[in-house]
C-alpha positions as CSV (number, residue, x, y, z in Angstrom):
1,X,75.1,49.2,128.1
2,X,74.1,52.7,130.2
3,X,73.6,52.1,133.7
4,X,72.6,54.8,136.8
5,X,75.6,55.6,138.7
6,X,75.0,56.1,142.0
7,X,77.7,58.7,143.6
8,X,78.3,59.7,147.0
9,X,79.0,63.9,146.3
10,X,80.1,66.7,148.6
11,X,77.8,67.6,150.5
12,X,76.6,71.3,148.5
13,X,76.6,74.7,150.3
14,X,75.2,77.0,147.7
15,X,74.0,76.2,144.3
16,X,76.1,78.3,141.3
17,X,73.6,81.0,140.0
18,X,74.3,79.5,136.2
19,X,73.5,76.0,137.8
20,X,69.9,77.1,138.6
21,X,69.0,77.9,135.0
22,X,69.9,74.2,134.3
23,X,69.2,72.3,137.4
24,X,65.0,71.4,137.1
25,X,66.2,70.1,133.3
26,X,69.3,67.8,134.9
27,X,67.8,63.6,134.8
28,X,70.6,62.2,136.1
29,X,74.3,61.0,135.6
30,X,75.0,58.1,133.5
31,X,77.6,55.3,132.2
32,X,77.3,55.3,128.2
33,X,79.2,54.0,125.5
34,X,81.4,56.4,124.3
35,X,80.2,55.6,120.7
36,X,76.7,56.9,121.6
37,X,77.2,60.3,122.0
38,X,77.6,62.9,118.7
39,X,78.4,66.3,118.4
40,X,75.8,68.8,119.4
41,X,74.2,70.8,116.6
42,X,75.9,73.8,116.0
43,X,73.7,76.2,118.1
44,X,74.5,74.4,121.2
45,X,78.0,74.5,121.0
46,X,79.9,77.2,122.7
47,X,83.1,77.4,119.5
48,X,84.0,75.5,116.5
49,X,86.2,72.8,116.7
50,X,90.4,73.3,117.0
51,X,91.5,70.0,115.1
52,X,95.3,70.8,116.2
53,X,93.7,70.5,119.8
54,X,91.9,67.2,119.1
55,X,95.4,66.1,117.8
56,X,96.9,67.0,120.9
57,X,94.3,65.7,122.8
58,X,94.9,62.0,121.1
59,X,98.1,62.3,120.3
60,X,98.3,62.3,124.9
61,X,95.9,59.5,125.0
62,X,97.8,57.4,122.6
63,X,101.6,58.2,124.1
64,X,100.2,57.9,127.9
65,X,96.4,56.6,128.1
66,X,95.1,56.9,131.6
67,X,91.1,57.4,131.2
68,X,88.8,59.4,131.7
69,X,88.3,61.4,135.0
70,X,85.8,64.0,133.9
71,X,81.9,64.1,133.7
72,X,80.4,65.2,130.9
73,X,77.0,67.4,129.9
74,X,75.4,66.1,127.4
75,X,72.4,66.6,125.8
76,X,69.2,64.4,125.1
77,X,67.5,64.7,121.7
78,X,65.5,67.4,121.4
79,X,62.3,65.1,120.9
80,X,61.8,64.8,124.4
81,X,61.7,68.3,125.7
82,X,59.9,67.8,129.1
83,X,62.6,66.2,131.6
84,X,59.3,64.4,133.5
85,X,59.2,62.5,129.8
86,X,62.6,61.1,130.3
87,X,62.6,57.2,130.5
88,X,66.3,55.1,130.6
89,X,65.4,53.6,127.9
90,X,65.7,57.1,126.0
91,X,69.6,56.0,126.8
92,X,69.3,53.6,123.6
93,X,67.1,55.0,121.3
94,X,67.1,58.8,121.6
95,X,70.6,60.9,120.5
96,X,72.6,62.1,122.9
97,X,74.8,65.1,122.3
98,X,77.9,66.5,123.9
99,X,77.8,69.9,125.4
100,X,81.5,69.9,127.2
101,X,84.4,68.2,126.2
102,X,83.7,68.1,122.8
103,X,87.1,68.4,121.5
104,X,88.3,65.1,124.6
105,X,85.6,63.4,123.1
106,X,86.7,63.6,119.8
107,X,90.5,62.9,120.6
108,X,89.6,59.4,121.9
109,X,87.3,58.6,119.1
110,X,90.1,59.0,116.5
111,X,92.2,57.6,118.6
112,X,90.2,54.5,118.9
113,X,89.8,54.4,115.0
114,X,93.7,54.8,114.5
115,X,94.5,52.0,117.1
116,X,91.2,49.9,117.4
117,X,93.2,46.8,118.4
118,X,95.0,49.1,121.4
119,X,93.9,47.4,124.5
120,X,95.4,50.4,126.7
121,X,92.1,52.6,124.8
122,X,89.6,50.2,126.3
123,X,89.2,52.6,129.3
124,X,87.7,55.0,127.6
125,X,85.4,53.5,125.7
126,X,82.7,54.4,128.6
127,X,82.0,57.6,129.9
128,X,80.0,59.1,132.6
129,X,77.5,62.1,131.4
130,X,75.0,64.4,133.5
131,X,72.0,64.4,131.2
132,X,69.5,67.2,130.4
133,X,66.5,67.4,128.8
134,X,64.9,70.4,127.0
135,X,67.7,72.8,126.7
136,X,67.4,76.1,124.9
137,X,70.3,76.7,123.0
138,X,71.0,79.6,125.4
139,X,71.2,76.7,128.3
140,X,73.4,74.3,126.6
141,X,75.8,77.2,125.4
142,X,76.1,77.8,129.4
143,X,76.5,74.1,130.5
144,X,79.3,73.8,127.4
145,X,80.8,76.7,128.7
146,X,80.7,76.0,132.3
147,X,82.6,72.6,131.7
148,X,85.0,74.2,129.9
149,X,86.0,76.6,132.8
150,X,86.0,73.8,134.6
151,X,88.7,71.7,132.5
152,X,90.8,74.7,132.2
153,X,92.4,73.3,129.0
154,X,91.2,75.8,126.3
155,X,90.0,79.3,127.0
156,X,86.4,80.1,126.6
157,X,86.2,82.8,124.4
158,X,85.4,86.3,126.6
159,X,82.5,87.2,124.1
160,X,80.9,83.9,124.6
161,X,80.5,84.0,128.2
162,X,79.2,87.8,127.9
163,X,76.5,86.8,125.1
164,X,75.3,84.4,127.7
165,X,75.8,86.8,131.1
166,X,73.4,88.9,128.5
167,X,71.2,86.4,127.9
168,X,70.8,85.1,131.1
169,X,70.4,88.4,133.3
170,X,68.3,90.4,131.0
């Protein structure tokens, strides 16, 4: 069942520049089933799936599961495009698609479907997601991107990040 999470954060100093294209659409951070969330529609997505890094991904989980320690960016269905709209009940009935950690994401769903009775997998069947509403594609290529730099597991693609720096300062 999604729930508000109320975190105590770092007190912030200065705002990212690429954080203030996103910030007025951010609703909140959440606690959602992992089975809720689904890919984001091609458009939004920074790269195609690497399904030997998904395997590597699970094949980590399933030797060594420790859970998940990252937040992710995900997306609410594009129905609702005015974040003032938003409602937690949205949390239920509306889609919600993964911006970042995309391939993590799908790792521990096949993991869960190659080992459903592994109790050790239990952990990660709830995640914690920063929600936005009414993102341009431009916006959720950025937020994808920005998680990714912050993971540091797979490189973000150097003509990515300059169709967006584009994008974003023309």
């Amino acid at each position: 069942m999604p729930s508000t999470i109320s975190l105590e954060r770092p007190e912030d100093t200065e705002v990212p520049d690429e954080v203030k294209y996103v910030e007025g659409k951010f609703v909140g951070q959440f606690e959602v089933e992992l089975s809720r969330l689904q890919v984001a529609p091609a458009n939004y997505r920074s790269r195609n799936f690497d399904s030997s890094w998904i395997n590597i991904i699970k094949d980590t989980i399933l030797n060594s599961p420790g859970g998940i320690v990252t937040v992710f960016p995900v997306m609410l269905d594009p129905s609702i495009s005015d974040p003032s709209e938003f409602k937690e009940e949205h949390l239920h009935e509306k889609t919600l698609y993964t911006l970042g950690g995309n391939h993590v994401i799908q790792a521990i769903k096949r993991a869960i479907e190659e080992e459903p009775t592994n109790a050790g997998l239990d952990r990660y069947k709830l995640v914690r997601i920063d929600l936005y509403v009414g993102l341009s594609t431009e916006e959720g290529q950025l937020l994808a991107n920005m998680h990714n730099k912050r993971t540091m597991t797979k490189k973000v693609f150097f003509q990515v990040s300059k169709k967006l720096v584009f994008f974003f300062c023309s």
